[in-house]
Amino acid sequence: MVNTAWTGHFYYFSKSKNIWLDHGALEFDQDGFDTLGLRELSDRLEVRRATRNVRDGVPVVRARVSFPGEGCAVRARELRKFMDHKNLMLECEAQSVNILRLGGTDDQVEWAELQARAQTGNNVASTDTPPAVPAAALADPAPAPVDAVMTDASGGANTLKRTREDSLVSDSDSARPAPPPPPNGERAPPASNGDGDRGAVTPLYSLSVGDLTEDGTARPRRKDAPVVLPYPPPARPGYGTLGRPIQVKTNFAQVVLAGNAGTVRVLHYDIKWDFAREARDGTRKPLEATISTMKNGERSTMLPWKELQEKLRLLCERCSPVHDNFKNLYTCEELVLTPRAAEKGWSGDGRKLSITLPGCGKSQNQEWVLSLLKTDHDMPINELFVGSANGAIAVQREQQRDMMSALDIIMKHDAFLLYKQVGDAFYDERQQAAWAKITQLGKDQFSGLWFGYRQSIVMTDKGPMMQQDRAGTVLTISAKVLEFIATFLNTRPERLQMQDFQGRRVHQNLMFGNKKWKLKVMHSKNVYTMQGVDDKPLSERMFLDSEVGHEVSVADYFERKYPQFPLKFKHLPGVLAGPKADPTKNVLPIELCSFLSGQPTNQRSPDITKIMIEHMCQKPPERFRALEQLNASARQLCSSDRSAAKSFNLELSPLCTANARILPPCSIFYKNRSRREERVTMGRDGASWNLRGSGNAGDLGFQEVPDRKLVHAAVDFVTRTNEQQAFMQFLRDFFFMSRERGINFKEERPRIVGADARRSGGRDDAAQAAELLNMLTEREKPDLVICLLPGNQSENAKALYPAIKRWSASCGIATQCIQLAAMKKNCNPKGVKSYIAGVLLKVNLKLGGKNGFVGESVHASRSGLPLMAAAPTIVFGADVHHASPGSQQPSYAAVVASLDESCTAFHTVVNRQESRTETLTNLESTIEECLREYVKKRPPPKRLFFLRDGVAHNQFGTSKEGGMGPVQQEIGQIFSACKKVLGASLPSLVYIVVQKKNRCRLATTAFQNVPPGTVVDSNITEASAYDFYMVPHTSLMKGTCQPSHFHVVYDDLKLGPDEVQAFMYQLCHAYGRATKVVSRPAPVYYAHLAAFHASFYNVKYKADPDLVGQWETASTASGSHASTTSAGEDIQVAPVLKNILHYV
């Protein structure tokens, strides 16, 4: 029997953004309870109605939950903290319906009972759809308090007494300002043109009727109703025609239906996990909550997946079920409990099947119960394919998300069973595949560079395609622990003595990175976690042996128990592998232990990074030869008899070609010594240039330079006599070349302070830097400080370089860091001019100048970029910088906004936000600040381009919880800011996501790098979206070019594809600190640099070890920032740096 539970909307109110968001199917509550471990309280959960108001004719009910019973108050407080942390208030508003109770299975919240309010105020629950409510009741602002009557799923009635008559809102709640009314019903999507209500928030989708079984075991799912986004993405306006057409090779392979396959439906099952036996003390954390926090690589080692796959096949006649190793399982036929399956341990009925699996957990000594719950969520994935029964590509992005996810799992499943998964990449530990390789790194014989591949399913105008590309990472190799220690101590294992293990040296080397390594032992093949090294030799470490009834040494125990493994090193300590509370509970002979291969080492030294680049950087012929091997291996897997893909009637094609075009080159203008504009000559690669003038006119200068005499100073952090002489020569050459470029300093020789001039002792690099830099400002405040840093880049990046940039930002003085090794290498008669010319490109920008202009004529300084000159236009670039994975350090967001028609002057704002938060914090106030700065000297903008970096495909529309994703939220905040600053005359908005990190690889049909300006907007691009790939830059000599992926996710301006692509290509030429075309538009690049350097401004800055050594590649220039305010008071930036690009 099936109950129709309820219908309606569920909203939550974001206090920080001051907007209502449509959440959907209550998945937020479920996730929240799972996170807080509240699922065991679901049978005691009590929901009370709080207050009822009518705002703008819309009834709003605030509900509160409580947990009666011992210990439940603490849980309730945890829930409140969780809600405060998410900055949300939960409310329900839909056709006068209240949430009364959440329910489901014993261990998970899965469904809700809702209740309609009658006209008299009495609440009458129903096991069917809530009754209609008269309009008069909806308008009643103050219903009388009554008892709430609930009906459980079986039809029985419960009576829930209200404990008090008045509002349940606490004093802290009442102190909050009342939120605005939520959306009232479905509204039309915002107008794509004109000045309509584009900033309004509309519901994302309506909840369909949820189907619940009598026992509540099936999770209600949202039906595949069309999703209405508040800011819908534009359809593709057509394909570009600008440029010379060519054909290119790609790393895309088409997924096709085998033979004459007609309808291919995929059935969905929910996966549930539980322990076979509860913990004796009852403190064990629920298994599902534990698994949900694991990464894919961790979950792949927790179960005997190959054995499980064989047991799953017993439930099907011809299908090979696939799963995501956590929550979802897919089949192409219904699972049936056959007699053979029952013999192997399966039990249950048609809707729920269970089995107990031994050998689970980290130590493979636990028994887990796997349950499969059938849902009604089946998908006709044949609708995704061109030429299928229902045509193709009629399914839009939001509707095809589940289908594409299922298809991705199907195509990955065979590789999941065969290879080792680390993150989203697969590696062959046995090195049997043609593409597999493991290269040992260093002398420790412990870590190696593993080569594998990544794959993903993407939707194109030719149907689903698989992207494959090479992957590489540093993992452990199978090395004996004893040999590793001997190599570290520079000796042989036979010479090791007990005193070698005393102290912290060996322990720290074994446990580097505070990581507890997994070890595999020879005598039992079991896997243990190493806690350290014992302080006693094996011959002296005693324990009570229950088999003999008295204490024995570990050495004697192993001699008696495992005579086939005689111990040679009884005089050495053992490895501690017991629990954290008592590591000596399990002591293993060190000679029997080996590091388990395939563990991430997190080693990212400059030397290892250099080795990885050398091995991963391949020219197109080698790269595409490797891609052909990956494609052949994947096709072989798909065609094997027991392949999951084959059971779903899916095949894979060879690598595809695509139509492309080469855009015409752009013109770059500098000024010669006569201060006349002159076009630079492009190099042979078509994407770089030099600053040599025509004829004998000498080198070209910059478009705009400071119009006054400047003061510069220098700090020598090296202070060696021979290096001081080289630094003095560099400063002289720098002075004369600056004058040639139009930058005039007062004195040839600046004031120089050396590290030996500091007044205080100590070895704190940050304190030394601040003291020396402050000494420069005692007489006269300089405009520029040149800093000579010692030779080790990695050491400088830990404290010295961030300290210089933090001082620069707080004092408002530009700084230019010079690496000693780079200066010595380039300051010779042949290279000195080129080196200093590159430094001056950055120095001029830091001093407020402008280097070169992109334009169509010699009057580029007046005309600007064609599209920006046609109407007042502002271009934003935005990015978020995150710390390394696993770090809890905060993230930093940066937004830059153009202030001129040539897109060379920018206003920059940086905000600190929660760790790993991708949505831009305080975007609305940031846009307001940028717009007010823009209108100071220019008319209000009619066009607004917002170029966003760092957003994934699944964040364009709805979030996984059902609310608005980052892009939708940010568009709403942009419109809200425009309304506050510009009033009713809103600019037309074009929101473009720029993805640099993508898996697309392109080459010519002759397997060479594609020319700069290559654009692909068909064949491998999305059918239902507006996107294109572009290679604006020239590739490295040893590498294969990687295109940037542009997604137009909102477009009020309705530009044609040629206009958008040409504009993005021009912006890639406008990057001021280089004489070459870069891979991303300049505003995005500047935002990336600003966000990267923002962490340096934090007075509590602490170096991220995984990012140490990257500062020179990101920027060798100033790390200051152009904003007066930030999200935290610990970020200090001087107001004078508002409109200067001195973080380049």
JSON list of C-alpha atoms in Angstrom, two decimals, residues 930-1048:
[
{"chain": "A", "resi": 930, "resn": "CYS", "atom": "CA", "xyz": [33.32, 48.47, -7.66]},
{"chain": "A", "resi": 931, "resn": "LEU", "atom": "CA", "xyz": [30.35, 50.16, -9.34]},
{"chain": "A", "resi": 932, "resn": "ARG", "atom": "CA", "xyz": [30.69, 53.29, -7.20]},
{"chain": "A", "resi": 933, "resn": "GLU", "atom": "CA", "xyz": [34.36, 53.48, -8.13]},
{"chain": "A", "resi": 934, "resn": "TYR", "atom": "CA", "xyz": [33.50, 53.06, -11.82]},
{"chain": "A", "resi": 935, "resn": "VAL", "atom": "CA", "xyz": [30.86, 55.83, -11.93]},
{"chain": "A", "resi": 936, "resn": "LYS", "atom": "CA", "xyz": [33.23, 58.37, -10.33]},
{"chain": "A", "resi": 937, "resn": "LYS", "atom": "CA", "xyz": [34.85, 59.09, -13.71]},
{"chain": "A", "resi": 938, "resn": "ARG", "atom": "CA", "xyz": [32.61, 57.34, -16.23]},
{"chain": "A", "resi": 939, "resn": "PRO", "atom": "CA", "xyz": [28.89, 57.16, -17.08]},
{"chain": "A", "resi": 940, "resn": "PRO", "atom": "CA", "xyz": [26.92, 54.30, -15.55]},
{"chain": "A", "resi": 941, "resn": "PRO", "atom": "CA", "xyz": [27.67, 51.01, -17.31]},
{"chain": "A", "resi": 942, "resn": "LYS", "atom": "CA", "xyz": [25.19, 49.64, -19.80]},
{"chain": "A", "resi": 943, "resn": "ARG", "atom": "CA", "xyz": [26.94, 46.28, -20.05]},
{"chain": "A", "resi": 944, "resn": "LEU", "atom": "CA", "xyz": [28.39, 44.10, -17.32]},
{"chain": "A", "resi": 945, "resn": "PHE", "atom": "CA", "xyz": [30.61, 41.11, -18.03]},
{"chain": "A", "resi": 946, "resn": "PHE", "atom": "CA", "xyz": [31.29, 38.85, -15.04]},
{"chain": "A", "resi": 947, "resn": "LEU", "atom": "CA", "xyz": [34.09, 36.33, -15.69]},
{"chain": "A", "resi": 948, "resn": "ARG", "atom": "CA", "xyz": [34.18, 33.64, -13.00]},
{"chain": "A", "resi": 949, "resn": "ASP", "atom": "CA", "xyz": [36.99, 31.18, -12.41]},
{"chain": "A", "resi": 950, "resn": "GLY", "atom": "CA", "xyz": [36.93, 28.04, -10.32]},
{"chain": "A", "resi": 951, "resn": "VAL", "atom": "CA", "xyz": [33.28, 26.94, -10.67]},
{"chain": "A", "resi": 952, "resn": "ALA", "atom": "CA", "xyz": [32.45, 23.35, -11.60]},
{"chain": "A", "resi": 953, "resn": "HIS", "atom": "CA", "xyz": [29.67, 22.21, -13.94]},
{"chain": "A", "resi": 954, "resn": "ASN", "atom": "CA", "xyz": [27.49, 20.97, -11.09]},
{"chain": "A", "resi": 955, "resn": "GLN", "atom": "CA", "xyz": [27.41, 24.45, -9.52]},
{"chain": "A", "resi": 956, "resn": "PHE", "atom": "CA", "xyz": [25.80, 26.24, -12.47]},
{"chain": "A", "resi": 957, "resn": "GLY", "atom": "CA", "xyz": [22.18, 25.46, -11.56]},
{"chain": "A", "resi": 958, "resn": "THR", "atom": "CA", "xyz": [20.74, 23.91, -8.42]},
{"chain": "A", "resi": 959, "resn": "SER", "atom": "CA", "xyz": [22.88, 22.59, -5.61]},
{"chain": "A", "resi": 960, "resn": "LYS", "atom": "CA", "xyz": [22.81, 18.97, -4.53]},
{"chain": "A", "resi": 961, "resn": "GLU", "atom": "CA", "xyz": [20.49, 20.00, -1.65]},
{"chain": "A", "resi": 962, "resn": "GLY", "atom": "CA", "xyz": [18.02, 21.40, -4.18]},
{"chain": "A", "resi": 963, "resn": "GLY", "atom": "CA", "xyz": [18.66, 25.11, -3.57]},
{"chain": "A", "resi": 964, "resn": "MET", "atom": "CA", "xyz": [20.43, 27.58, -5.79]},
{"chain": "A", "resi": 965, "resn": "GLY", "atom": "CA", "xyz": [24.05, 26.82, -6.65]},
{"chain": "A", "resi": 966, "resn": "PRO", "atom": "CA", "xyz": [26.87, 29.38, -6.39]},
{"chain": "A", "resi": 967, "resn": "VAL", "atom": "CA", "xyz": [26.31, 30.78, -9.88]},
{"chain": "A", "resi": 968, "resn": "GLN", "atom": "CA", "xyz": [22.58, 31.38, -9.38]},
{"chain": "A", "resi": 969, "resn": "GLN", "atom": "CA", "xyz": [23.18, 32.99, -6.01]},
{"chain": "A", "resi": 970, "resn": "GLU", "atom": "CA", "xyz": [25.93, 35.24, -7.35]},
{"chain": "A", "resi": 971, "resn": "ILE", "atom": "CA", "xyz": [23.82, 36.44, -10.29]},
{"chain": "A", "resi": 972, "resn": "GLY", "atom": "CA", "xyz": [21.09, 37.45, -7.84]},
{"chain": "A", "resi": 973, "resn": "GLN", "atom": "CA", "xyz": [23.59, 39.38, -5.73]},
{"chain": "A", "resi": 974, "resn": "ILE", "atom": "CA", "xyz": [24.98, 41.14, -8.82]},
{"chain": "A", "resi": 975, "resn": "PHE", "atom": "CA", "xyz": [21.51, 42.39, -9.78]},
{"chain": "A", "resi": 976, "resn": "SER", "atom": "CA", "xyz": [20.79, 43.43, -6.20]},
{"chain": "A", "resi": 977, "resn": "ALA", "atom": "CA", "xyz": [24.01, 45.48, -6.07]},
{"chain": "A", "resi": 978, "resn": "CYS", "atom": "CA", "xyz": [23.24, 47.11, -9.42]},
{"chain": "A", "resi": 979, "resn": "LYS", "atom": "CA", "xyz": [19.80, 48.16, -8.18]},
{"chain": "A", "resi": 980, "resn": "LYS", "atom": "CA", "xyz": [21.29, 49.82, -5.10]},
{"chain": "A", "resi": 981, "resn": "VAL", "atom": "CA", "xyz": [23.92, 51.77, -7.05]},
{"chain": "A", "resi": 982, "resn": "LEU", "atom": "CA", "xyz": [22.35, 52.34, -10.47]},
{"chain": "A", "resi": 983, "resn": "GLY", "atom": "CA", "xyz": [18.65, 52.36, -9.64]},
{"chain": "A", "resi": 984, "resn": "ALA", "atom": "CA", "xyz": [16.22, 51.22, -12.32]},
{"chain": "A", "resi": 985, "resn": "SER", "atom": "CA", "xyz": [18.70, 51.43, -15.20]},
{"chain": "A", "resi": 986, "resn": "LEU", "atom": "CA", "xyz": [20.18, 47.98, -14.76]},
{"chain": "A", "resi": 987, "resn": "PRO", "atom": "CA", "xyz": [23.03, 46.99, -17.10]},
{"chain": "A", "resi": 988, "resn": "SER", "atom": "CA", "xyz": [22.78, 43.95, -19.34]},
{"chain": "A", "resi": 989, "resn": "LEU", "atom": "CA", "xyz": [24.62, 41.09, -17.65]},
{"chain": "A", "resi": 990, "resn": "VAL", "atom": "CA", "xyz": [26.77, 38.43, -19.30]},
{"chain": "A", "resi": 991, "resn": "TYR", "atom": "CA", "xyz": [28.02, 35.85, -16.76]},
{"chain": "A", "resi": 992, "resn": "ILE", "atom": "CA", "xyz": [30.78, 33.60, -18.13]},
{"chain": "A", "resi": 993, "resn": "VAL", "atom": "CA", "xyz": [32.54, 30.79, -16.25]},
{"chain": "A", "resi": 994, "resn": "VAL", "atom": "CA", "xyz": [36.16, 30.25, -17.34]},
{"chain": "A", "resi": 995, "resn": "GLN", "atom": "CA", "xyz": [37.52, 26.81, -16.53]},
{"chain": "A", "resi": 996, "resn": "LYS", "atom": "CA", "xyz": [41.27, 26.37, -16.96]},
{"chain": "A", "resi": 997, "resn": "LYS", "atom": "CA", "xyz": [41.41, 23.01, -15.23]},
{"chain": "A", "resi": 998, "resn": "ASN", "atom": "CA", "xyz": [39.62, 20.72, -17.65]},
{"chain": "A", "resi": 999, "resn": "ARG", "atom": "CA", "xyz": [40.47, 17.44, -19.34]},
{"chain": "A", "resi": 1000, "resn": "CYS", "atom": "CA", "xyz": [40.14, 18.51, -22.94]},
{"chain": "A", "resi": 1001, "resn": "ARG", "atom": "CA", "xyz": [43.24, 18.06, -25.10]},
{"chain": "A", "resi": 1002, "resn": "LEU", "atom": "CA", "xyz": [43.55, 19.25, -28.69]},
{"chain": "A", "resi": 1003, "resn": "ALA", "atom": "CA", "xyz": [46.07, 18.71, -31.48]},
{"chain": "A", "resi": 1004, "resn": "THR", "atom": "CA", "xyz": [46.18, 19.19, -35.22]},
{"chain": "A", "resi": 1005, "resn": "THR", "atom": "CA", "xyz": [45.52, 16.23, -37.48]},
{"chain": "A", "resi": 1006, "resn": "ALA", "atom": "CA", "xyz": [49.32, 16.06, -37.88]},
{"chain": "A", "resi": 1007, "resn": "PHE", "atom": "CA", "xyz": [49.60, 15.69, -34.06]},
{"chain": "A", "resi": 1008, "resn": "GLN", "atom": "CA", "xyz": [51.11, 19.12, -33.43]},
{"chain": "A", "resi": 1009, "resn": "ASN", "atom": "CA", "xyz": [49.93, 21.85, -31.08]},
{"chain": "A", "resi": 1010, "resn": "VAL", "atom": "CA", "xyz": [47.02, 23.86, -32.42]},
{"chain": "A", "resi": 1011, "resn": "PRO", "atom": "CA", "xyz": [47.78, 27.49, -33.40]},
{"chain": "A", "resi": 1012, "resn": "PRO", "atom": "CA", "xyz": [46.96, 30.31, -30.93]},
{"chain": "A", "resi": 1013, "resn": "GLY", "atom": "CA", "xyz": [43.40, 31.53, -31.32]},
{"chain": "A", "resi": 1014, "resn": "THR", "atom": "CA", "xyz": [41.92, 28.08, -31.97]},
{"chain": "A", "resi": 1015, "resn": "VAL", "atom": "CA", "xyz": [38.24, 27.87, -30.99]},
{"chain": "A", "resi": 1016, "resn": "VAL", "atom": "CA", "xyz": [36.02, 24.78, -30.83]},
{"chain": "A", "resi": 1017, "resn": "ASP", "atom": "CA", "xyz": [32.29, 25.40, -30.31]},
{"chain": "A", "resi": 1018, "resn": "SER", "atom": "CA", "xyz": [30.76, 22.29, -31.87]},
{"chain": "A", "resi": 1019, "resn": "ASN", "atom": "CA", "xyz": [31.03, 18.49, -31.85]},
{"chain": "A", "resi": 1020, "resn": "ILE", "atom": "CA", "xyz": [32.53, 18.25, -28.34]},
{"chain": "A", "resi": 1021, "resn": "THR", "atom": "CA", "xyz": [30.59, 21.09, -26.73]},
{"chain": "A", "resi": 1022, "resn": "GLU", "atom": "CA", "xyz": [27.27, 20.82, -24.90]},
{"chain": "A", "resi": 1023, "resn": "ALA", "atom": "CA", "xyz": [24.10, 20.60, -26.92]},
{"chain": "A", "resi": 1024, "resn": "SER", "atom": "CA", "xyz": [21.74, 22.32, -24.49]},
{"chain": "A", "resi": 1025, "resn": "ALA", "atom": "CA", "xyz": [24.18, 24.95, -23.25]},
{"chain": "A", "resi": 1026, "resn": "TYR", "atom": "CA", "xyz": [26.31, 27.79, -24.59]},
{"chain": "A", "resi": 1027, "resn": "ASP", "atom": "CA", "xyz": [29.99, 26.89, -24.25]},
{"chain": "A", "resi": 1028, "resn": "PHE", "atom": "CA", "xyz": [33.21, 26.76, -26.26]},
{"chain": "A", "resi": 1029, "resn": "TYR", "atom": "CA", "xyz": [36.87, 25.80, -25.92]},
{"chain": "A", "resi": 1030, "resn": "MET", "atom": "CA", "xyz": [39.64, 28.26, -26.76]},
{"chain": "A", "resi": 1031, "resn": "VAL", "atom": "CA", "xyz": [43.43, 28.02, -27.00]},
{"chain": "A", "resi": 1032, "resn": "PRO", "atom": "CA", "xyz": [44.49, 31.68, -27.03]},
{"chain": "A", "resi": 1033, "resn": "HIS", "atom": "CA", "xyz": [48.12, 31.07, -26.06]},
{"chain": "A", "resi": 1034, "resn": "THR", "atom": "CA", "xyz": [51.10, 29.21, -27.43]},
{"chain": "A", "resi": 1035, "resn": "SER", "atom": "CA", "xyz": [52.01, 25.98, -25.68]},
{"chain": "A", "resi": 1036, "resn": "LEU", "atom": "CA", "xyz": [55.23, 25.08, -23.95]},
{"chain": "A", "resi": 1037, "resn": "MET", "atom": "CA", "xyz": [57.92, 23.61, -26.15]},
{"chain": "A", "resi": 1038, "resn": "LYS", "atom": "CA", "xyz": [57.63, 20.24, -24.41]},
{"chain": "A", "resi": 1039, "resn": "GLY", "atom": "CA", "xyz": [53.91, 20.14, -23.72]},
{"chain": "A", "resi": 1040, "resn": "THR", "atom": "CA", "xyz": [50.49, 19.77, -25.27]},
{"chain": "A", "resi": 1041, "resn": "CYS", "atom": "CA", "xyz": [48.22, 22.78, -25.15]},
{"chain": "A", "resi": 1042, "resn": "GLN", "atom": "CA", "xyz": [45.30, 22.79, -22.75]},
{"chain": "A", "resi": 1043, "resn": "PRO", "atom": "CA", "xyz": [42.33, 24.92, -23.80]},
{"chain": "A", "resi": 1044, "resn": "SER", "atom": "CA", "xyz": [40.24, 27.05, -21.50]},
{"chain": "A", "resi": 1045, "resn": "HIS", "atom": "CA", "xyz": [36.57, 26.11, -21.32]},
{"chain": "A", "resi": 1046, "resn": "PHE", "atom": "CA", "xyz": [34.14, 29.05, -21.48]},
{"chain": "A", "resi": 1047, "resn": "HIS", "atom": "CA", "xyz": [30.52, 28.66, -20.32]},
{"chain": "A", "resi": 1048, "resn": "VAL", "atom": "CA", "xyz": [28.04, 31.48, -20.94]}
]
